[in-house]
Coordinates of C-alpha atoms and ligand atoms in Angstrom, one line a residue:
X23 CA 1.8 -2.6 32.6
X24 CA 0.8 -6.4 31.7
X25 CA -2.8 -6.5 30.9
X26 CA -3.4 -10.2 30.5
X27 CA -1.1 -13.3 29.7
X28 CA -1.5 -13.1 25.8
X29 CA -3.1 -9.8 23.9
X30 CA -4.3 -10.7 20.4
X31 CA -3.1 -14.2 21.0
X32 CA 0.6 -13.0 21.7
X33 CA 2.1 -14.0 24.7
X34 CA 2.8 -10.9 26.8
X35 CA 6.4 -11.8 27.3
X36 CA 7.0 -11.8 23.5
X37 CA 5.2 -8.4 23.4
X38 CA 7.8 -6.9 25.9
X39 CA 10.7 -8.7 24.3
X40 CA 9.6 -7.2 20.8
X41 CA 9.5 -3.4 22.4
X42 CA 12.6 -3.9 24.1
X43 CA 14.4 -5.0 21.0
X44 CA 13.2 -1.7 19.5
X45 CA 15.2 0.4 22.0
X46 CA 18.9 0.6 20.3
X47 CA 17.5 -0.4 16.9
X48 CA 17.7 1.8 13.5
X49 CA 15.1 1.2 11.0
X50 CA 17.8 1.7 8.1
X51 CA 17.2 2.0 4.2
X52 CA 16.8 -0.9 2.2
X53 CA 18.7 -0.6 -1.3
X54 CA 19.8 -3.1 -3.8
X55 CA 19.4 -5.7 -1.5
X56 CA 21.2 -4.3 1.6
X57 CA 20.2 -2.2 4.5
X58 CA 22.1 1.0 4.9
X59 CA 22.5 4.0 6.8
X60 CA 22.3 7.4 5.5
X61 CA 25.6 8.9 3.6
X62 CA 25.3 11.7 6.1
X63 CA 24.8 9.0 9.0
X64 CA 21.7 11.0 10.1
X65 CA 18.8 9.5 11.7
X66 CA 15.5 10.8 13.0
X67 CA 13.5 9.7 16.1
X68 CA 10.3 7.9 16.0
X69 CA 8.1 8.3 19.1
X70 CA 5.5 6.2 21.1
X71 CA 2.3 8.0 20.8
X72 CA 1.2 6.7 24.1
X73 CA 4.0 8.6 26.1
X74 CA 5.8 10.4 23.4
X75 CA 9.2 8.9 24.8
X76 CA 11.5 8.0 21.7
X77 CA 10.7 4.5 20.4
X78 CA 13.6 4.1 18.2
X79 CA 15.1 5.8 15.4
X80 CA 15.2 5.6 11.4
X81 CA 17.7 6.9 8.8
X82 CA 17.2 10.1 7.2
X83 CA 17.4 9.7 3.7
X84 CA 17.6 12.5 1.0
X85 CA 18.7 12.9 -2.7
X86 CA 21.7 10.4 -2.6
X87 CA 19.6 7.4 -1.1
X88 CA 16.6 8.0 -3.3
X89 CA 19.2 8.0 -6.2
X90 CA 21.0 5.1 -5.6
X91 CA 17.4 3.4 -4.6
X92 CA 16.3 4.5 -8.3
X93 CA 19.2 3.3 -10.0
X94 CA 19.0 0.0 -8.2
X95 CA 14.9 -0.2 -9.1
X96 CA 15.8 0.5 -12.4
X97 CA 18.4 -1.8 -13.1
X98 CA 16.4 -5.0 -11.4
X99 CA 13.5 -3.7 -13.5
X100 CA 15.4 -5.0 -16.7
X101 CA 15.2 -8.8 -15.3
X102 CA 12.1 -8.5 -13.0
X103 CA 10.2 -7.3 -15.6
X104 CA 11.4 -10.4 -17.7
X105 CA 10.7 -13.1 -14.9
X106 CA 7.8 -15.1 -15.8
X107 CA 4.7 -14.5 -13.7
X108 CA 4.4 -17.9 -12.4
X109 CA 7.9 -17.5 -11.1
X110 CA 7.2 -14.0 -9.5
X111 CA 4.1 -15.5 -8.2
X112 CA 6.6 -18.0 -6.1
X113 CA 8.5 -14.9 -4.3
X114 CA 4.9 -13.2 -3.6
X115 CA 3.4 -16.2 -2.2
X116 CA 6.7 -16.5 0.0
X117 CA 6.4 -12.9 1.3
X118 CA 2.9 -13.9 2.4
X119 CA 3.7 -16.7 3.9
X120 CA 6.6 -14.8 6.1
X121 CA 4.3 -12.0 7.1
X122 CA 2.1 -14.6 8.6
X123 CA 5.2 -16.2 10.5
X124 CA 6.3 -12.7 11.5
X125 CA 2.7 -11.2 12.3
X126 CA 3.4 -11.0 15.9
X127 CA 6.4 -8.7 15.8
X128 CA 5.0 -6.9 12.6
X129 CA 1.7 -5.9 14.9
X130 CA 3.5 -5.3 18.0
X131 CA 6.0 -2.7 16.5
X132 CA 3.3 -1.2 14.3
X133 CA 1.0 -0.8 17.2
X134 CA 3.5 0.9 19.3
X135 CA 4.8 2.9 16.3
X136 CA 1.6 4.1 14.9
X137 CA -0.3 4.2 18.4
X138 CA -3.2 1.9 16.5
X139 CA -4.9 -1.2 18.8
X140 CA -2.8 -4.2 18.7
X141 CA -5.8 -6.4 18.3
X142 CA -6.9 -4.3 15.0
X143 CA -3.2 -4.0 13.9
X144 CA -2.7 -7.9 14.4
X145 CA -5.7 -8.2 11.7
X146 CA -4.1 -5.4 9.3
X147 CA -0.8 -7.8 9.2
X148 CA -3.0 -10.3 8.0
X149 CA -4.4 -8.2 5.3
X150 CA -1.1 -7.3 4.1
X151 CA -0.2 -11.1 3.9
X152 CA -3.7 -11.2 1.6
X153 CA -2.4 -8.8 -0.6
X154 CA 0.4 -10.9 -1.5
X155 CA -1.4 -13.7 -1.9
X156 CA -4.5 -12.0 -3.8
X157 CA -2.0 -10.3 -6.3
X158 CA 0.4 -13.7 -7.0
X159 CA -2.6 -15.6 -8.1
X160 CA -4.4 -12.6 -9.8
X161 CA -1.4 -11.4 -11.9
X162 CA -0.4 -14.8 -13.3
X163 CA -3.6 -14.9 -15.4
X164 CA -4.4 -11.1 -15.7
X165 CA -2.2 -9.8 -18.1
X166 CA -3.4 -11.1 -20.9
X167 CA -5.5 -8.3 -23.2
X168 CA -7.2 -8.6 -26.5
X169 CA -7.0 -9.7 -30.2
X170 CA -8.8 -7.3 -32.9
X171 CA -9.0 -9.4 -36.2
X172 CA -9.6 -6.9 -38.8
X173 CA -11.3 -8.5 -41.7
X174 CA -9.1 -10.9 -43.1
X175 CA -5.9 -8.8 -44.1
X176 CA -4.9 -7.8 -40.4
X177 CA -4.7 -8.8 -37.1
X178 CA -4.1 -6.5 -34.2
X179 CA -3.5 -7.5 -30.7
X180 CA -2.8 -5.6 -27.6
X181 CA -0.4 -6.5 -24.8
X182 CA 0.2 -5.4 -21.4
X183 CA 4.0 -4.9 -20.2
X184 CA 5.2 -3.8 -16.7
X185 CA 5.6 0.0 -16.7
X186 CA 8.8 0.7 -15.0
X187 CA 10.0 1.1 -11.4
X188 CA 7.2 2.7 -9.1
X189 CA 7.7 5.4 -6.4
X190 CA 5.5 4.3 -3.5
X191 CA 4.7 7.3 -1.0
X192 CA 2.9 6.1 1.9
X193 CA 1.0 7.8 5.2
X194 CA 1.2 7.0 8.7
X195 CA -1.8 5.6 9.8
X196 CA -1.9 2.2 8.3
X197 CA 1.6 1.9 7.3
X198 CA 2.2 -2.0 6.4
X199 CA -1.5 -2.6 5.1
X200 CA -1.4 0.5 2.8
X201 CA 2.3 -0.1 1.6
X202 CA 1.4 -3.5 0.7
X203 CA -1.5 -2.7 -1.1
X204 CA 0.4 -1.3 -3.4
X205 CA 3.7 -3.1 -3.5
X206 CA 2.1 -6.5 -3.9
X207 CA 0.4 -5.6 -7.2
X208 CA 3.3 -3.3 -8.5
X209 CA 5.8 -6.8 -7.9
X210 CA 3.2 -9.3 -9.2
X211 CA 2.9 -6.8 -12.7
X212 CA 6.7 -6.9 -12.9
X213 CA 7.3 -3.6 -11.7
X214 CA 9.9 -2.8 -9.4
X215 CA 9.8 -0.6 -6.2
X216 CA 11.3 2.4 -4.3
X217 CA 8.8 2.6 -1.2
X218 CA 9.0 5.9 0.7
X219 CA 7.2 5.3 4.3
X220 CA 5.9 8.4 6.5
X221 CA 8.3 9.6 8.9
X222 CA 5.8 9.5 11.9
X223 CA 5.5 5.6 11.7
X224 CA 8.5 4.2 10.1
X225 CA 9.4 1.3 11.6
X226 CA 7.6 -1.7 9.9
X227 CA 8.7 -0.5 6.5
X228 CA 12.1 -1.6 7.6
X229 CA 10.6 -4.8 9.0
X230 CA 9.0 -5.7 5.5
X231 CA 12.2 -5.2 4.2
X232 CA 13.6 -7.8 6.2
X233 CA 10.9 -10.1 5.1
X234 CA 11.7 -9.5 1.5
X235 CA 15.3 -10.2 2.1
X236 CA 14.2 -13.4 3.9
X237 CA 12.3 -14.5 0.8
X238 CA 15.1 -14.0 -1.2
X239 CA 13.9 -11.3 -3.6
X240 CA 16.1 -10.4 -6.0
X241 CA 18.3 -7.3 -5.1
X242 CA 17.0 -3.8 -6.1
X243 CA 13.3 -5.5 -7.0
X244 CA 12.2 -3.8 -3.8
X245 CA 13.8 -0.9 -2.2
X246 CA 13.2 1.4 0.8
X247 CA 14.1 5.0 1.4
X248 CA 13.1 6.4 5.1
X249 CA 13.3 9.9 5.8
X250 CA 10.9 13.3 5.5
X251 CA 8.4 14.1 2.5
X252 CA 10.2 17.2 1.6
X253 CA 13.3 15.5 1.4
X254 CA 13.2 11.8 0.6
X255 CA 9.6 12.0 -0.9
X256 CA 10.2 15.1 -3.1
X257 CA 13.5 13.3 -4.5
X258 CA 11.7 10.4 -5.2
X259 CA 9.0 12.3 -7.1
X260 CA 11.2 14.4 -9.1
X261 CA 13.5 11.3 -10.2
X262 CA 13.8 10.5 -13.7
X263 CA 14.2 6.7 -13.6
X264 CA 10.8 6.4 -11.6
X265 CA 8.2 6.8 -14.3
X266 CA 5.1 5.8 -11.9
X267 CA 4.0 7.2 -8.4
X268 CA 1.3 6.4 -6.1
X269 CA 0.9 8.5 -3.2
X270 CA -1.5 8.1 -0.3
X271 CA -1.9 11.0 1.7
X272 CA -3.3 14.3 2.3
X273 CA -4.8 16.2 -0.1
X274 CA -2.8 19.3 0.1
X275 CA 0.3 16.7 -0.5
X276 CA -1.2 15.2 -3.4
X277 CA -1.5 18.8 -5.0
X278 CA 1.9 19.2 -4.5
X279 CA 3.1 16.1 -5.7
X280 CA 1.1 16.4 -9.1
X281 CA 2.4 19.5 -9.6
X282 CA 6.3 18.4 -9.1
X283 CA 5.5 15.0 -11.1
X284 CA 4.2 17.1 -13.8
X285 CA 7.6 18.3 -14.7
X286 CA 8.6 14.9 -15.8
X287 CA 5.2 13.6 -16.9
X288 CA 4.9 10.9 -14.6
X289 CA 1.6 8.4 -14.4
X290 CA 0.3 9.2 -10.6
X291 CA -2.3 7.6 -8.5
X292 CA -3.4 9.8 -5.7
X293 CA -5.5 8.2 -2.9
X294 CA -6.0 11.3 -0.8
X295 CA -8.2 12.5 2.2
X296 CA -11.8 12.4 3.0
X297 CA -14.6 13.9 4.8
X298 CA -17.2 11.2 4.2
X299 CA -21.1 11.2 4.8
X300 CA -23.4 8.6 6.4
X301 CA -26.8 9.2 5.6
X302 CA -29.2 7.6 7.9
X303 CA -33.0 7.5 7.1
X304 CA -35.8 7.0 9.6
X305 CA -37.0 3.7 7.9
X306 CA -33.1 2.1 8.4
X307 CA -32.4 -0.8 10.7
X308 CA -31.0 1.7 13.1
X309 CA -29.3 -0.6 15.3
X310 CA -27.2 -1.8 12.4
X311 CA -26.9 2.0 11.5
X312 CA -25.9 2.7 15.0
X313 CA -22.9 0.2 15.1
X314 CA -21.9 1.0 11.7
X315 CA -21.8 4.9 12.0
X316 CA -20.2 4.8 15.6
X317 CA -17.4 2.0 14.4
X318 CA -16.8 3.8 11.4
X319 CA -15.7 7.0 12.8
X320 CA -14.3 6.0 16.4
X321 CA -12.3 3.0 15.3
X322 CA -8.7 3.4 14.0
X323 CA -8.5 6.2 16.4
X324 CA -10.4 8.1 13.9
X325 CA -7.3 8.1 11.6
X326 CA -8.9 6.3 8.7
X327 CA -9.2 7.9 5.0
X328 CA -13.0 6.4 4.8
X329 CA -14.0 7.5 8.3
X330 CA -17.8 8.6 8.4
X331 CA -17.1 11.9 9.8
X332 CA -20.2 13.6 8.7
X333 CA -23.3 11.6 10.5
X334 CA -26.5 13.1 8.3
X335 CA -29.5 11.9 10.0
X336 CA -33.6 12.2 9.1
X337 CA -35.0 15.0 10.9
X338 CA -37.5 13.2 12.8
X339 CA -35.2 10.6 14.5
X340 CA -32.4 12.7 14.7
X341 CA -32.7 13.8 18.5
X342 CA -32.9 10.2 19.4
X343 CA -30.2 8.4 17.0
X344 CA -27.6 11.2 18.0
X345 CA -28.3 10.8 21.6
X346 CA -27.7 7.0 21.2
X347 CA -24.4 7.6 19.2
X348 CA -23.6 10.1 22.3
X349 CA -24.2 7.3 24.8
X350 CA -21.9 4.9 22.6
X351 CA -19.3 7.5 22.4
X352 CA -19.1 8.3 25.9
X353 CA -18.7 4.4 26.7
X354 CA -15.8 3.9 24.5
X355 CA -13.1 2.4 26.2
X356 CA -9.9 4.7 25.6
X357 CA -6.8 3.3 26.6
X358 CA -3.2 1.9 25.7
X359 CA -2.8 0.2 22.4
X360 CA -1.5 -2.8 23.8
X361 CA -4.6 -3.1 26.2
X362 CA -6.8 -5.9 24.8
X363 CA -10.0 -4.1 25.8
X364 CA -8.9 -0.6 24.1
X365 CA -11.3 0.8 21.6
X366 CA -9.6 4.3 20.8
X367 CA -5.6 4.7 21.4
X368 CA -3.5 7.7 21.3
X369 CA -3.5 9.9 18.0
X370 CA -0.3 9.4 16.1
X371 CA 1.7 12.8 17.2
X372 CA 1.8 15.8 19.6
X373 CA 1.5 18.0 16.5
X374 CA -1.4 16.2 15.1
X375 CA -3.2 16.2 18.3
X376 CA -3.0 20.0 18.6
X377 CA -4.5 20.2 15.0
X378 CA -7.4 18.0 15.9
X379 CA -7.9 20.2 19.3
X380 CA -7.9 23.4 17.1
X381 CA -10.9 21.8 15.0
X382 CA -12.7 21.1 18.5
X383 CA -11.7 25.0 19.0
X384 CA -13.0 26.1 15.6
X385 CA -16.3 24.0 16.2
X386 CA -17.2 25.8 19.2
X387 CA -16.2 29.1 17.5
X388 CA -18.5 28.5 14.7
X389 CA -21.4 27.7 17.2
X390 CA -21.3 23.8 16.9
X391 CA -23.0 22.0 19.9
X392 CA -20.7 19.7 21.5
X393 CA -22.3 16.7 22.9
X394 CA -19.3 14.5 23.9
X395 CA -15.6 14.6 24.3
X396 CA -13.6 17.8 23.0
X397 CA -10.7 17.4 25.4
X398 CA -7.5 15.5 25.9
X399 CA -8.3 11.9 27.9
X400 CA -6.0 12.0 30.7
X401 CA -6.9 8.4 32.3
X402 CA -7.7 5.1 30.8
X403 CA -11.2 3.3 31.3
X404 CA -8.8 1.4 33.5
X405 CA -7.8 4.5 35.6
X406 CA -4.4 4.4 34.4
X407 CA -2.8 8.0 33.8
X408 CA -2.7 9.0 30.0
X409 CA -1.5 12.4 30.3
X410 CA 1.9 11.9 28.7
X411 CA 0.3 10.3 25.3
X412 CA -1.7 12.0 22.6
X413 CA -5.1 10.7 23.5
X414 CA -8.3 12.4 22.8
X415 CA -11.9 11.8 24.1
X416 CA -14.1 10.4 21.2
X417 CA -15.9 13.9 20.4
X418 CA -19.3 14.4 19.1
X419 CA -20.5 17.6 18.0
X420 CA -24.2 18.8 16.3
X421 CA -23.3 21.0 13.5
X422 CA -24.2 22.6 10.2
X423 CA -22.6 21.3 6.9
X424 CA -21.2 24.9 6.3
X425 CA -18.8 24.7 9.0
X426 CA -15.0 23.8 9.1
X427 CA -15.5 20.8 11.2
X428 CA -18.0 19.7 8.5
X429 CA -16.2 20.5 5.5
X430 CA -12.0 20.0 6.4
X431 CA -10.8 16.5 7.3
X432 CA -9.8 16.2 10.7
X433 CA -8.5 12.7 10.9
X434 CA -9.3 12.0 14.4
X435 CA -12.2 10.7 16.5
X436 CA -14.2 13.7 15.8
X437 CA -17.9 13.0 14.5
X438 CA -20.3 16.1 13.2
X439 CA -24.3 15.2 13.1
X440 CA -26.4 17.4 11.0
X441 CA -30.0 16.9 10.5
X442 CA -31.8 16.7 7.0
X443 CA -35.4 16.9 5.9
X444 CA -35.7 14.6 2.9
X445 CA -33.7 12.5 0.4
X446 CA -33.0 15.6 -1.9
X447 CA -31.5 17.9 1.1
X448 CA -29.6 15.0 2.3
X449 CA -28.1 14.3 -1.0
X450 CA -27.5 18.1 -1.4
X451 CA -25.7 18.2 2.1
X452 CA -23.7 14.7 1.3
X453 CA -22.2 16.1 -1.7
X454 CA -21.6 19.9 -0.6
X455 CA -17.9 19.1 0.1
X456 CA -14.7 19.4 -2.2
X457 CA -13.9 15.6 -1.2
X458 CA -15.2 12.3 -2.6
X459 CA -13.7 9.1 -1.1
X460 CA -16.7 7.0 0.3
X461 CA -20.5 7.5 1.3
X462 CA -22.6 5.4 3.5
X463 CA -26.4 4.8 3.1
X464 CA -28.8 3.4 5.7
X465 CA -32.4 2.8 4.4
X466 CA -34.6 0.0 3.9
X467 CA -35.8 1.4 0.7
X468 CA -33.9 -0.5 -1.9
X469 CA -35.1 2.0 -4.5
X470 CA -33.9 4.9 -2.3
X471 CA -30.4 3.3 -1.7
X472 CA -29.7 2.4 -5.4
X473 CA -30.9 6.0 -6.3
X474 CA -28.6 7.6 -4.0
X475 CA -25.7 5.1 -4.6
X476 CA -26.0 6.6 -8.5
X477 CA -26.2 10.3 -7.4
X478 CA -23.7 10.4 -4.4
X479 CA -20.1 12.1 -5.4
X480 CA -18.2 9.3 -4.1
X481 CA -15.5 6.8 -5.1
X482 CA -16.9 4.3 -2.9
X483 CA -20.7 3.9 -1.6
X484 CA -21.6 1.1 0.9
X485 CA -25.4 0.7 1.4
X486 CA -26.3 -0.4 5.1
X487 CA -22.9 -1.2 5.9
X488 CA -19.5 -0.1 7.2
X489 CA -16.8 -0.2 4.9
X490 CA -15.7 -3.6 4.1
X491 CA -12.7 -4.2 2.0
X492 CA -12.9 -6.3 -1.2
X493 CA -9.4 -6.5 -3.3
X494 CA -10.8 -7.3 -6.8
X495 CA -13.3 -4.3 -6.7
X496 CA -12.0 -0.6 -7.4
X497 CA -11.0 1.3 -4.6
X498 CA -10.3 5.3 -4.9
X499 CA -12.1 8.9 -4.6
X500 CA -13.5 11.4 -6.9
X501 CA -12.8 15.1 -6.4
X502 CA -10.1 16.2 -4.1
X503 CA -10.1 12.5 -2.7
X504 CA -8.3 11.4 -5.9
X505 CA -8.1 10.1 -9.2
X506 CA -7.1 6.3 -10.0
X507 CA -8.6 3.0 -8.8
X508 CA -6.6 0.5 -7.1
X509 CA -7.8 -3.3 -6.6
X510 CA -7.9 -6.1 -8.9
X511 CA -7.8 -5.4 -12.7
X512 CA -7.8 -1.5 -12.0
X513 CA -4.5 -2.0 -10.3
X514 CA -3.4 -3.6 -13.5
X515 CA -4.0 -0.6 -15.5
X516 CA -2.0 1.7 -13.3
X517 CA 1.0 -0.4 -13.0
X518 CA 1.4 -1.8 -16.8
X519 CA 1.4 -0.2 -20.3
X520 CA -1.0 -1.6 -22.8
X521 CA 0.7 -1.6 -26.0
X522 CA -0.9 -2.3 -29.6
X523 CA 0.8 -4.7 -32.3
X524 CA -0.3 -5.0 -36.0
X525 CA 0.6 -7.8 -38.3
X526 CA -0.6 -7.9 -41.9
X527 CA -2.0 -11.4 -42.7
X528 CA -1.2 -11.0 -46.4
X529 CA 1.2 -8.3 -48.3
X530 CA -0.2 -5.0 -47.2
X531 CA -0.4 -2.0 -49.8
X532 CA 2.4 0.4 -49.0
X533 CA 2.9 3.5 -51.1
X534 CA 6.1 3.6 -52.8
X535 CA 7.5 6.7 -52.1
X536 CA 10.7 7.7 -54.0
X537 CA 9.9 4.7 -56.6
X538 CA 10.4 6.1 -60.0
Ligands
NAD609 P1 0.9 13.4 4.5 O1 0.0 13.7 2.9 O2 1.4 14.4 5.4 O3 1.9 12.3 4.1 C1 1.8 11.2 3.0 C2 3.1 10.9 2.5 O4 3.7 11.9 1.7 C3 4.3 10.8 3.5 O5 5.1 9.8 3.8 C4 5.0 12.1 3.5 O6 6.3 11.8 4.0 C5 4.9 12.3 2.0 N1 5.1 13.7 1.6 C6 4.8 14.6 2.4 N2 5.5 15.8 1.7 C7 6.0 15.3 0.1 C8 6.5 15.9 -0.9 N3 6.5 17.4 -0.9 N4 6.8 15.4 -1.8 C9 6.7 13.9 -1.7 N5 6.1 13.2 -0.4 C10 5.6 14.0 0.2 O7 -0.5 12.3 4.8 P2 -0.5 11.9 6.3 O8 -0.7 12.8 7.4 O9 0.9 10.9 6.7 O10 -1.4 10.9 6.2 C11 -2.6 11.1 6.8 C12 -3.4 11.6 5.4 O11 -3.6 10.3 4.4 C13 -5.3 11.8 5.6 O12 -5.4 12.8 4.6 C14 -5.9 10.5 5.0 O13 -7.2 10.7 4.3 C15 -5.0 10.1 3.8 N6 -5.2 8.7 3.4 C16 -6.0 8.4 2.2 C17 -6.0 7.1 2.1 C18 -6.8 6.8 0.9 O14 -6.6 5.6 0.3 N7 -7.5 7.7 0.3 C19 -5.5 6.1 2.9 C20 -4.8 6.5 4.2 C21 -4.8 8.0 4.4

């Protein structure tokens, strides 16, 4: 259906052309500067979440493809790591420009493949370009380190050097943004890359490889292997020529990857799941809190690692505030990702929809009160039939923190509201989870806000706001949400090795062993 002449600034005819071109297309591996099918010739289908029809295919890579990609990355590393930073910067800026040039195509492909709303994906493509532009500038000057003059006899200094090929394993929810967030710093700091994107939304990774080719990046600096986690992903984790690994994905996957990577003592950066609380106090700017809380759980189809999926509200305003959230949730427009008015699109895959519906059932069984949603959405806000897609009505429960719906990551548009008596109880409930990615606090009491920022067990705390990304600041979680930090200097620490160099300024005393 044609919704408008232009959606997200893209002419409708162009959207149609991009969609049609996907039909016969196969997303291939990109190894040593060339697009290649799998040696076995095997491919797997990727579905359009709005209908569950086959959208395209991707090559199904395994050990052999990973081995080739790792060797290509290892070989290219010898040159790329010695390429002057200002030259690497030029390549990165070119990639940023090309991402902008191809933004329409990338946005339409990703919206169709991941089921995310086109308007939002378009902004994500802009952020992907920003990732490259930011690290291009940042890296040129960031690799300095310190000198340590020791009295008058010795000079010590430390150096940062590229650490080696990086394996980057990414999830399906925001493939382009999340992969470029790792690829850009890796390349900027002199590492080479093997990317393994998620099997449920593989398409834009191969489009990114086309851009890398157009930017003339030397062969082997960026490689891509398409395929499944247990095949291509596991082979990458096990490959001896890839000493660094970043994984963005589920906590359970993180545990498996950590075990497998331990055999090779690899350096790991894990960005895992979350069950982030939003704490709303009676003295808050409640309009702002309402906007932020609703946006932070229902945008991106609820498939967002930093989603505020537990809403903790002070008892005195609980009923009125939660009723206002319910009103908003009922009015959210569920529809096709290409519809410019859509706020919530389809979940990525029928299996994921089943999993999320399983949580709705679990919530009801444990006695949670269902206020809104809880069912598949079968018609859009325009009255279109949605029954073939993985659509879910935005869902709101009133429950308790001990329930599974409050303890486990659902990764869908499902919110659980829980009352608290006072600050002490709010903090206890907020921290009573195995996760620790983000936390949101809404209060006008400045001291309380900072007190909580200090006490909340989370890698990211937002005060009176939803989550707004800032590239220089550290991003990452604590507890089972992850370990390392990405962003600015923190990325530098991951992607480079630190080395100390010592130089005596006058002949040092060396004990003369064996001198008779
Ligand atoms: P997932 O863990 O199922 O898959 C992530 C990636 O790991 C995929 O590419 C998959 O193929 C690969 N993989 C799976 N098993 C593997 C194995 N044994 N060895 C190597 N690789 C393997 O996650 P998902 O379902 O794609 O994504 C959703 C999850 O990602 C959620 O838990 C979400 O919170 C998390 N996430 C976290 C962040 C963050 O920054 N913390 C950002 C986005 C998503």
